[in-house]
Tab-separated table of C-alpha atoms in Angstrom:
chain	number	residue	atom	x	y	z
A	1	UNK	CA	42.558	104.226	4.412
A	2	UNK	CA	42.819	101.515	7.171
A	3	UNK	CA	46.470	101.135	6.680
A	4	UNK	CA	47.177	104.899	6.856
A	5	UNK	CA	45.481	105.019	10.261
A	6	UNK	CA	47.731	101.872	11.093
A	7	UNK	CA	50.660	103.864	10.323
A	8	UNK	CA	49.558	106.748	12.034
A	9	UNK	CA	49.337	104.558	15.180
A	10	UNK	CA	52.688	103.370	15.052
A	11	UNK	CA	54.533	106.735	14.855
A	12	UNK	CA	52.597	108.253	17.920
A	13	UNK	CA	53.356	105.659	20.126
A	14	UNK	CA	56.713	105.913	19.326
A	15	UNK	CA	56.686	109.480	19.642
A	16	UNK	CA	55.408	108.905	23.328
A	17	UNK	CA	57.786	105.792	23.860
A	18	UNK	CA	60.964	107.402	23.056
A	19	UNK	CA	60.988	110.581	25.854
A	20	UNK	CA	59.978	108.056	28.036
A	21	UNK	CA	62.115	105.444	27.733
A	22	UNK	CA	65.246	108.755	27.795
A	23	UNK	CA	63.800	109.898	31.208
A	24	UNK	CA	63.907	106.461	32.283
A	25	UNK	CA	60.849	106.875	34.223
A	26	UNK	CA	59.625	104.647	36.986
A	27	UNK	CA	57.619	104.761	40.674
A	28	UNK	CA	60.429	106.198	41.898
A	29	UNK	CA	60.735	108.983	40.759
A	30	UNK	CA	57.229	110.266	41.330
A	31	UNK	CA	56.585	112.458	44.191
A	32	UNK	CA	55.555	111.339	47.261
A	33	UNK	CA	52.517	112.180	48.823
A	34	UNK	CA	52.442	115.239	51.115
A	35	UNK	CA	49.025	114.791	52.939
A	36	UNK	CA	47.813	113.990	56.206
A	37	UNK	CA	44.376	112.918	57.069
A	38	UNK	CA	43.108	114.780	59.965
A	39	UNK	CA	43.828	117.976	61.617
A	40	UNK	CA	48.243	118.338	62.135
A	41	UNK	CA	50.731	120.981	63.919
A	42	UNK	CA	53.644	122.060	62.154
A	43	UNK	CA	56.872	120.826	64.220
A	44	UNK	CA	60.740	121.904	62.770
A	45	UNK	CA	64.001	119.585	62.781
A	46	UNK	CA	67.664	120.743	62.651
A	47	UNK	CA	69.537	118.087	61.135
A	48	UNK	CA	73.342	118.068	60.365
A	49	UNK	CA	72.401	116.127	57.304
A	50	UNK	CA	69.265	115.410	55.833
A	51	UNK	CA	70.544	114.692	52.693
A	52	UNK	CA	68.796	111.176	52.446
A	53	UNK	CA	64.892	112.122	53.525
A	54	UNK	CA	62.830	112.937	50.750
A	55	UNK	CA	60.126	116.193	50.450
A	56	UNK	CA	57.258	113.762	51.456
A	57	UNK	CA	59.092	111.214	53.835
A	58	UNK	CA	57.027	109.586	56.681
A	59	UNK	CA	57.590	110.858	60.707
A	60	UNK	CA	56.874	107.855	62.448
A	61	UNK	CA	56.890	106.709	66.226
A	62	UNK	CA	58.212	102.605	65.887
A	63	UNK	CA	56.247	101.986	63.055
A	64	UNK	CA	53.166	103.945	63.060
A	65	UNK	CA	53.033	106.926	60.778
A	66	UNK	CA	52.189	110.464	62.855
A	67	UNK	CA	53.499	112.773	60.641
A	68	UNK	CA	55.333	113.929	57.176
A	69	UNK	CA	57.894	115.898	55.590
A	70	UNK	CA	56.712	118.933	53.888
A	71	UNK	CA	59.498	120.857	52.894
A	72	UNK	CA	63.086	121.243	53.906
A	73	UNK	CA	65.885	124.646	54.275
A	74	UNK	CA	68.914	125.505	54.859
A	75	UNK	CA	69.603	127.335	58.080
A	76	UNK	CA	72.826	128.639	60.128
A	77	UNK	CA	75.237	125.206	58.644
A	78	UNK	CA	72.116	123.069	59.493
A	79	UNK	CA	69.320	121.156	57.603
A	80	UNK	CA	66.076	122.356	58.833
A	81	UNK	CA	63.284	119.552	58.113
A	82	UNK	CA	59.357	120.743	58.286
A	83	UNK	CA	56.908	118.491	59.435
A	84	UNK	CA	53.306	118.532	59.862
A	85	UNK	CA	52.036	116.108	62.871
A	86	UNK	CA	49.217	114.660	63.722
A	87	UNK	CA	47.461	116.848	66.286
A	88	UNK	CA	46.772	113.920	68.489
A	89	UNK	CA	50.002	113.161	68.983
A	90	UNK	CA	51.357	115.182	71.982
A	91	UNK	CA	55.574	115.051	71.928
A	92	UNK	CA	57.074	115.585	75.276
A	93	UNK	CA	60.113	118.490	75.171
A	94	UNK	CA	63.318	116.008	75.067
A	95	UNK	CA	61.632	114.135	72.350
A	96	UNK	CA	65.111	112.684	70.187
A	97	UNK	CA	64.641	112.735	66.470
A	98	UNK	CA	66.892	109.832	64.065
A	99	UNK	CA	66.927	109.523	60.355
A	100	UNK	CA	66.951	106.044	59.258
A	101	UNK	CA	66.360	103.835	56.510
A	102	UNK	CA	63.017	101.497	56.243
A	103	UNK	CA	65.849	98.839	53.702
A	104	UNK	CA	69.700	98.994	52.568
A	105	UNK	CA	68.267	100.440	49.706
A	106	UNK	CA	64.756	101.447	51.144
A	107	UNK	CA	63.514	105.418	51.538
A	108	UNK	CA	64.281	107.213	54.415
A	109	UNK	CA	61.893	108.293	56.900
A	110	UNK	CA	62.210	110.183	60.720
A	111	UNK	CA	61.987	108.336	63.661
A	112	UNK	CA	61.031	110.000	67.085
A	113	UNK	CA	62.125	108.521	70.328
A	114	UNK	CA	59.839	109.825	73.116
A	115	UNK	CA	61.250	109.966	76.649
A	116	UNK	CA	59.920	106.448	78.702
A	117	UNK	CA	59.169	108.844	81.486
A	118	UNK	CA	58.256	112.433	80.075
A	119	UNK	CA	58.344	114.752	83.113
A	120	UNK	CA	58.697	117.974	80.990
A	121	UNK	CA	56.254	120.399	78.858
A	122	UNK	CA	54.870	119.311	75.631
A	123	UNK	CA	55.915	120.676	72.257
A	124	UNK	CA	54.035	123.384	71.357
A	125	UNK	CA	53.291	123.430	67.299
A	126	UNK	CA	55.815	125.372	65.802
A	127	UNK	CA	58.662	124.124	68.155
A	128	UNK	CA	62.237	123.663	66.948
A	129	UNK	CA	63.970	119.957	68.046
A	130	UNK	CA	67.515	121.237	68.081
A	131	UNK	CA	70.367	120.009	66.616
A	132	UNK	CA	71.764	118.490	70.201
A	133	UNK	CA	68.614	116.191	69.779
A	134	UNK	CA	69.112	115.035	66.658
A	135	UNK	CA	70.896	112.194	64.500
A	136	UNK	CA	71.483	111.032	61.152
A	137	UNK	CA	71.541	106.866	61.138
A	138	UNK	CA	73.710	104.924	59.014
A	139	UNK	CA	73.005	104.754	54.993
A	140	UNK	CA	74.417	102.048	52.069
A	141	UNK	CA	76.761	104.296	51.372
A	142	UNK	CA	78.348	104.832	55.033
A	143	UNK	CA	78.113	100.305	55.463
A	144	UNK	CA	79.691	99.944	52.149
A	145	UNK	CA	82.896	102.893	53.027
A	146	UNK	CA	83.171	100.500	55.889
A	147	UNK	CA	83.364	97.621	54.203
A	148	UNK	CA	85.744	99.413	52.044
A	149	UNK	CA	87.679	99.918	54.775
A	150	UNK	CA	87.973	97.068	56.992
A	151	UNK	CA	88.548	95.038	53.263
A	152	UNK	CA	91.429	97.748	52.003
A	153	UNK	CA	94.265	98.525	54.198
A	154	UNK	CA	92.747	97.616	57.264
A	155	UNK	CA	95.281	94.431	58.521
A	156	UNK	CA	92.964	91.357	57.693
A	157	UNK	CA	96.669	91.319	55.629
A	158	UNK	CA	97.990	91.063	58.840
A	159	UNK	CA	95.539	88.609	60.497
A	160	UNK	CA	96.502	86.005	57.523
A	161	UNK	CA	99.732	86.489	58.929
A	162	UNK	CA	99.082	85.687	62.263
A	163	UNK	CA	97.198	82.622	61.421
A	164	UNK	CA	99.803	81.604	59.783
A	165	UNK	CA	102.879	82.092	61.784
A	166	UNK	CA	100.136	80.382	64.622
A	167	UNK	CA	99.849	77.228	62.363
A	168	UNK	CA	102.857	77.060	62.337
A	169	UNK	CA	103.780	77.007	65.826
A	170	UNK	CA	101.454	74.678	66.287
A	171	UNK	CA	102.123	72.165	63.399
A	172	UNK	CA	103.760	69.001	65.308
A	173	UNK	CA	103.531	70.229	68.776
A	174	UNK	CA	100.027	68.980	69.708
A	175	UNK	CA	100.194	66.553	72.349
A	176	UNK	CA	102.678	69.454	73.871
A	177	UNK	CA	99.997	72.073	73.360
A	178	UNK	CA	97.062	69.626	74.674
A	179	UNK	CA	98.848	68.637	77.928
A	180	UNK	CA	100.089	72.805	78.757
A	181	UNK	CA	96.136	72.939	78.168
A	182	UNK	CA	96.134	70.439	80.833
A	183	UNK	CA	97.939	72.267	83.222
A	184	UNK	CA	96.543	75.185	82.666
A	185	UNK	CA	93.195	73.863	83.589
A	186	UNK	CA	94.581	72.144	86.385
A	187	UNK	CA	95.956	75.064	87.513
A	188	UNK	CA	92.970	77.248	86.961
A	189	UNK	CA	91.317	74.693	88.947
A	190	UNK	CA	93.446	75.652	91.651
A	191	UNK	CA	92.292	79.017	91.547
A	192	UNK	CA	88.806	78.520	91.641
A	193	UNK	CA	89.430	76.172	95.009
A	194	UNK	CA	91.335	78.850	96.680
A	195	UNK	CA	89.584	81.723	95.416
A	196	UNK	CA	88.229	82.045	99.202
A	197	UNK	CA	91.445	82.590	100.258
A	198	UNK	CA	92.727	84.935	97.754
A	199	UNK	CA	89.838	86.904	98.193
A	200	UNK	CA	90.564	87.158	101.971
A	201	UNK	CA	94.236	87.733	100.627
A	202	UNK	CA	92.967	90.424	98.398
A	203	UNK	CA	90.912	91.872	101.024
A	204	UNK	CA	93.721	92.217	103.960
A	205	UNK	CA	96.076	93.883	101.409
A	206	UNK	CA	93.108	96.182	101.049
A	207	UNK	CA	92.485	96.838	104.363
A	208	UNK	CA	96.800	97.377	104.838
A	209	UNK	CA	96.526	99.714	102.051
A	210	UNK	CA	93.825	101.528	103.962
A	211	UNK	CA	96.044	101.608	107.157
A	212	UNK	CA	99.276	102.819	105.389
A	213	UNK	CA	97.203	105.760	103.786
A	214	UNK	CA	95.567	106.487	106.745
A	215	UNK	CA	99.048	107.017	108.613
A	216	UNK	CA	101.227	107.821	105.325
A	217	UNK	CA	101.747	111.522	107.708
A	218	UNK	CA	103.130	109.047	110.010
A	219	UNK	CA	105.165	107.238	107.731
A	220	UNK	CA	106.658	110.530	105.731
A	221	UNK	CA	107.327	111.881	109.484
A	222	UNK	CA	109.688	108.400	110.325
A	223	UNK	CA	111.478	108.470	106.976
A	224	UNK	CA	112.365	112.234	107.271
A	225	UNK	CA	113.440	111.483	110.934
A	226	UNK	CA	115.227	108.208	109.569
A	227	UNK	CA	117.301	110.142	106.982
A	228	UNK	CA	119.717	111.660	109.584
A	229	UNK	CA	120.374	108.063	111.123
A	230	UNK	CA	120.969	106.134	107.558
A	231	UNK	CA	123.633	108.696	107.117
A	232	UNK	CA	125.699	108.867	110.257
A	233	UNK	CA	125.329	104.654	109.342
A	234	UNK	CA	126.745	105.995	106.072
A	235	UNK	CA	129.316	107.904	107.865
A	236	UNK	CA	130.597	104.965	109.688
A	237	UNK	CA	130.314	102.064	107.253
A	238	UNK	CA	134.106	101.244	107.194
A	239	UNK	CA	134.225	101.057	111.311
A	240	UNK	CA	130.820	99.119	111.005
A	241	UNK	CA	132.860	96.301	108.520
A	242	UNK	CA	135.452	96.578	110.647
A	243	UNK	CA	133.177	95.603	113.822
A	244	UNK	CA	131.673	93.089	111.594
A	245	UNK	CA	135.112	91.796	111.242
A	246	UNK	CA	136.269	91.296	114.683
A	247	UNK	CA	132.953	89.805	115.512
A	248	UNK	CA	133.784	86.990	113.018
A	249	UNK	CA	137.454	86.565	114.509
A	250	UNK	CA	136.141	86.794	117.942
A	251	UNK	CA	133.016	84.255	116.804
A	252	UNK	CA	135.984	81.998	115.561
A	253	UNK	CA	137.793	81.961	118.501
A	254	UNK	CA	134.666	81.531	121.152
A	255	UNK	CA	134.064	78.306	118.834
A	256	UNK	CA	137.382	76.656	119.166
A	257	UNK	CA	137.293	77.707	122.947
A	258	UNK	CA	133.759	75.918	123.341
A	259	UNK	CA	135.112	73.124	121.288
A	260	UNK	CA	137.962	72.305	123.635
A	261	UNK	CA	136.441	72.790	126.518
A	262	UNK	CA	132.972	71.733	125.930
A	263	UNK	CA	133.175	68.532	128.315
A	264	UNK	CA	134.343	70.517	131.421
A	265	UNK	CA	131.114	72.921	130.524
A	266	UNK	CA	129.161	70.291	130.460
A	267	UNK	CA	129.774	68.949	133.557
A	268	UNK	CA	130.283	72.357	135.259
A	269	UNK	CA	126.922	73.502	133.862
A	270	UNK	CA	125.807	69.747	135.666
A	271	UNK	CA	127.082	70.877	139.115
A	272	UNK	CA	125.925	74.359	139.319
A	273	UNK	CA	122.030	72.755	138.451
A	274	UNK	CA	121.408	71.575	142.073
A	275	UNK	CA	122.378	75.272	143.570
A	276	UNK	CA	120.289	77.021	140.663
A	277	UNK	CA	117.655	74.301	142.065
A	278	UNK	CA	117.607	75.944	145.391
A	279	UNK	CA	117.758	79.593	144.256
A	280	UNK	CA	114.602	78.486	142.482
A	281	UNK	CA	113.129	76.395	145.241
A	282	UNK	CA	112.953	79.832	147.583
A	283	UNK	CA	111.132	81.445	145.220
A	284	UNK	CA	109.591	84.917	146.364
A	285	UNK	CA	112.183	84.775	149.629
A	286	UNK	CA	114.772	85.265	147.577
A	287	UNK	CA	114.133	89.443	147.149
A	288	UNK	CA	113.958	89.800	151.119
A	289	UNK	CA	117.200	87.351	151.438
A	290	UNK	CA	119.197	89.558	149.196
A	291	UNK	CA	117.972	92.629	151.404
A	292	UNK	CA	118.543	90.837	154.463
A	293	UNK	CA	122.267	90.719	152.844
A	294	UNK	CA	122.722	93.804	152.257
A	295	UNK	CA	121.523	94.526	156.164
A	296	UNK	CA	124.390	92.030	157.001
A	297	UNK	CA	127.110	93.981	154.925
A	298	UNK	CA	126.147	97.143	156.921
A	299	UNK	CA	126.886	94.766	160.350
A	300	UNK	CA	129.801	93.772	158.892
A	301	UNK	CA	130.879	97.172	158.254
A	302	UNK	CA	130.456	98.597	161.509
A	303	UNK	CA	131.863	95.158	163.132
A	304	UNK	CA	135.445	95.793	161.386
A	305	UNK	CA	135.903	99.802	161.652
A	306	UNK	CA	139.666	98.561	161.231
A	307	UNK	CA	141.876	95.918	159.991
A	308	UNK	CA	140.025	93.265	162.672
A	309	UNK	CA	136.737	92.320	162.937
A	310	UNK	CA	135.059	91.633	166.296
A	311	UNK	CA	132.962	87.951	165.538
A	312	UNK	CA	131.302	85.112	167.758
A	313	UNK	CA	130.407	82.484	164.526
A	314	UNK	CA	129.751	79.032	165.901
A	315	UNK	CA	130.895	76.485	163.184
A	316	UNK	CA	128.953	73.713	162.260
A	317	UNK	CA	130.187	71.662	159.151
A	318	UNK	CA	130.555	68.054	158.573
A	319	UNK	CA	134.169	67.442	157.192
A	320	UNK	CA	135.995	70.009	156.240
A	321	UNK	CA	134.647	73.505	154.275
A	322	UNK	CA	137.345	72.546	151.628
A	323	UNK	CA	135.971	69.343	150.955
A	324	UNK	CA	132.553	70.911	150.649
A	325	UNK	CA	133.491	73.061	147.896
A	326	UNK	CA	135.795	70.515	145.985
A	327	UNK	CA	132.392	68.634	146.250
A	328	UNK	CA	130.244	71.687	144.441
A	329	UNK	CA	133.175	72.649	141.959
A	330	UNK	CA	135.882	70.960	141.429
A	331	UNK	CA	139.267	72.879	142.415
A	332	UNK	CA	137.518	76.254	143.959
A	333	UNK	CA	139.742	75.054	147.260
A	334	UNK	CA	143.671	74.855	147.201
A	335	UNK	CA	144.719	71.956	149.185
A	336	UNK	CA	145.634	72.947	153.168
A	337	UNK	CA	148.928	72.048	153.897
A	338	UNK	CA	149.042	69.348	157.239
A	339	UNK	CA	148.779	70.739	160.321
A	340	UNK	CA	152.184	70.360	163.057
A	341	UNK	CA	151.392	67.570	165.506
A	342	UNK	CA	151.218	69.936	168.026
A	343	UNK	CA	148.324	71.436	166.738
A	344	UNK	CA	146.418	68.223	165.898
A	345	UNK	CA	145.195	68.100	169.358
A	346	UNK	CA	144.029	71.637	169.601
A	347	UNK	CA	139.909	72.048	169.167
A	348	UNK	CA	138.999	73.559	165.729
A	349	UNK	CA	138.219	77.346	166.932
A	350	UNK	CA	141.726	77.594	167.925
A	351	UNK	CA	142.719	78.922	164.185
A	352	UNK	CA	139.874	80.946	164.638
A	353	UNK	CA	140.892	83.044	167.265
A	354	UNK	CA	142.424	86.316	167.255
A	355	UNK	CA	144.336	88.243	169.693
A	356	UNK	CA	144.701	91.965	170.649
A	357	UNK	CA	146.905	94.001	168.762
C-alpha cells in the first residue's frame, strides 16, 4: 500500500512539473504590481513609443517612486500611457516625461523632469502631457543597431587604412618628423609672443572693415564715376605706350647729356650758390623788391615812349661790368674789343651818352 502511494507521488509531480517547465515560467513573467499606497490622481502620457514600459511600470522623479502605470491605449498614431500619481506630488504644466531603462537589460520605468523654476499652473488630475513633451530613451536593442553599425560598413575599414598608409609615412623619417615638431613649436611659440600684436592686427582690419562698410555708398559712387576714366585710358593705351616710349628715349638722352656735362654742372650749380645765398638772406623783402620792380618797369616804360630812353644812372663799379660777370659765370660776357687811343683818354660816361636825333 505504501509503495502505491509512492507511485502516486511521483506521477503528480510530474504532471505539475512538465506544464511548467513548457511555459518556462519565472519572476518575470509575473505581473507587476499595480498599487499605490495613499490617495493618487490619474495623469495621461502620449508617447510615440511605449513599446518597452510594462502595465505596472514605476513613474518616478530621480529615483523616488510617485506614481505607476495602470494601463496603456492606442490613440490618434500615439501611445497613450495612464498613470495614477501620488496626490502629494504637485507637477508643474511643462513637466517633460522620458522612458528609460533602470539596466541594459533592466525594466523600464517613466521619468519626469520638473521645470528648476516652475512659473506656470499645476497639472490638474486628468491632464494630458503631450506628445511635444515627451521622449522615448535609448533601449539594448537601439545600443546594439549601433554597434551594428559603426562595426559593419561604417569605415573603421577605412581607419585601418589610414593608420596604415600613416605608419608608413612615418617608418624611417623620425628624427625628420621630431625636428618639423620642433619648428612647429617654435613657431607656435612665436605666435603666442606676438599674439598682442596680431590681436591689435586683427582688430584694425576690423575697425577698416567697419569704415569701408560704413562708406561702401561712397566707394560704389567712385568706381561708377571711375568707369568712364579707365576707358578713355583704354581708348588711348597705344598713344599712352607710345608716350611711355619717348619718355625712355628722352630719359636716355638727358642721361648721356648729364653724363658729359656733369662737371660744368657741378661747378655752375657751385657759382650760382652764393647769389641763391642772397635771395635767401633778404628773406620777406624779397615780395616788396619784386613789386618795387615791377614799379621800375612802368618808369622805364614811360622814360622810353620811343626808340631812346631819357636816363641820369651814375656808375659805380670796380673794374669793369664784364669782368664782374665772367667772375659769377663764366662766359655770360663776350670779350670788348680795345678801345682807339683816342678814346682811352675820354672819362667812362662818354660811351654813355646819347645825342639828339
Amino acid at each position: 500500500m505504501a509503495s502505491n502511494k509512492s507511485v502516486v507521488s511521483v506521477v503528480v509531480a510530474l504532471v505539475i512539473a512538465a506544464p511548467l517547465t513548457g511555459c518556462s515560467l519565472n519572476f518575470q513573467h509575473l505581473p507587476l504590481g499595480r498599487g499605490l499606497p495613499g490617495e493618487s490622481y490619474p495623469l495621461n502620457m502620449e508617447f510615440v513609443d511605449a513599446s518597452l514600459l510594462p502595465v505596472g511600470g514605476e513613474v518616478r522623479i530621480g529615483q523616488a517612486v510617485v506614481g505607476r502605470v495602470m494601463s496603456m491605449s492606442a490613440q490618434t498614431f500615439a501611445a497613450v500611457v495612464h498613470t495614477e500619481i501620488a496626490s502629494d506630488i504637485e507637477l508643474p504644466v511643462g513637466t517633460r516625461a522620458r522612458i528609460e531603462l533602470s539596466t541594459p537589460i533592466g525594466d523600464a520605468f517613466v521619468n519626469l523632469e520638473v521645470p528648476v523654476d516652475p512659473a506656470g499652473p499645476i497639472l490638474e488630475p486628468g491632464s494630458t502631457i503631450e506628445r511635444s513633451e515627451t521622449v522615448r530613451g535609448p533601449d539594448v536593442a537601439q545600443l546594439l543597431g549601433a554597434v551594428g553599425t559603426l562595426l559593419n560598413g561604417s569605415g573603421l575599414a577605412q581607419v585601418k587604412n589610414i593608420v596604415s598608409e600613416a605608419d608608413q609615412i612615418l617608418d624611417g623619417r623620425e628624427e625628420t618628423i621630431r625636428d618639423l615638431l620642433a619648428r612647429l613649436d617654435t613657431f607656435l611659440g612665436t605666435l603666442d609672443d606676438r599674439k598682442e600684436s596680431i590681436n591689435s592686427a586683427l582688430d584694425s582690419l576690423n575697425r577698416l572693415s567697419a569704415l569701408i562698410g560704413d562708406e561702401s555708398a561712397t566707394i560704389d559712387e567712385g568706381l561708377r564715376t571711375l568707369t568712364p576714366a579707365l576707358g578713355v585710358i583704354a581708348d588711348q593705351r597705344q598713344p599712352l605706350l607710345d608716350l611711355l616710349d619717348e619718355t625712355d628715349r628722352l630719359s636716355t638722352a638727358t642721361n648721356s647729356v648729364l653724363d658729359q656735362s656733369a662737371d660744368q654742372i657741378s661747378e655752375i650749380t657751385g657759382r650760382l650758390s652764393p647769389i641763391l645765398d642772397q635771395f635767401s638772406a633778404m628773406g620777406p623783402t624779397l615780395g616788396e623788391t619784386m613789386a618795387n620792380l615791377d614799379n621800375a618797369r612802368v618808369l622805364l616804360e614811360r622814360a622810353s615812349p620811343g626808340d631812346y630812353v631819357n636816363i641820369d644812372l651814375d656808375v659805380d663799379v670796380e673794374g669793369t661790368v664784364t669782368g664782374v660777370l665772367n667772375e659769377i659765370i663764366p662766359g655770360a660776357a663776350p670779350p670788348l674789343p680795345p678801345l682807339p687811343a683816342s678814346d682811352r683818354e675820354l672819362p667812362i660816361t662818354t660811351p654813355l651818352q646819347g645825342g639828339t636825333r
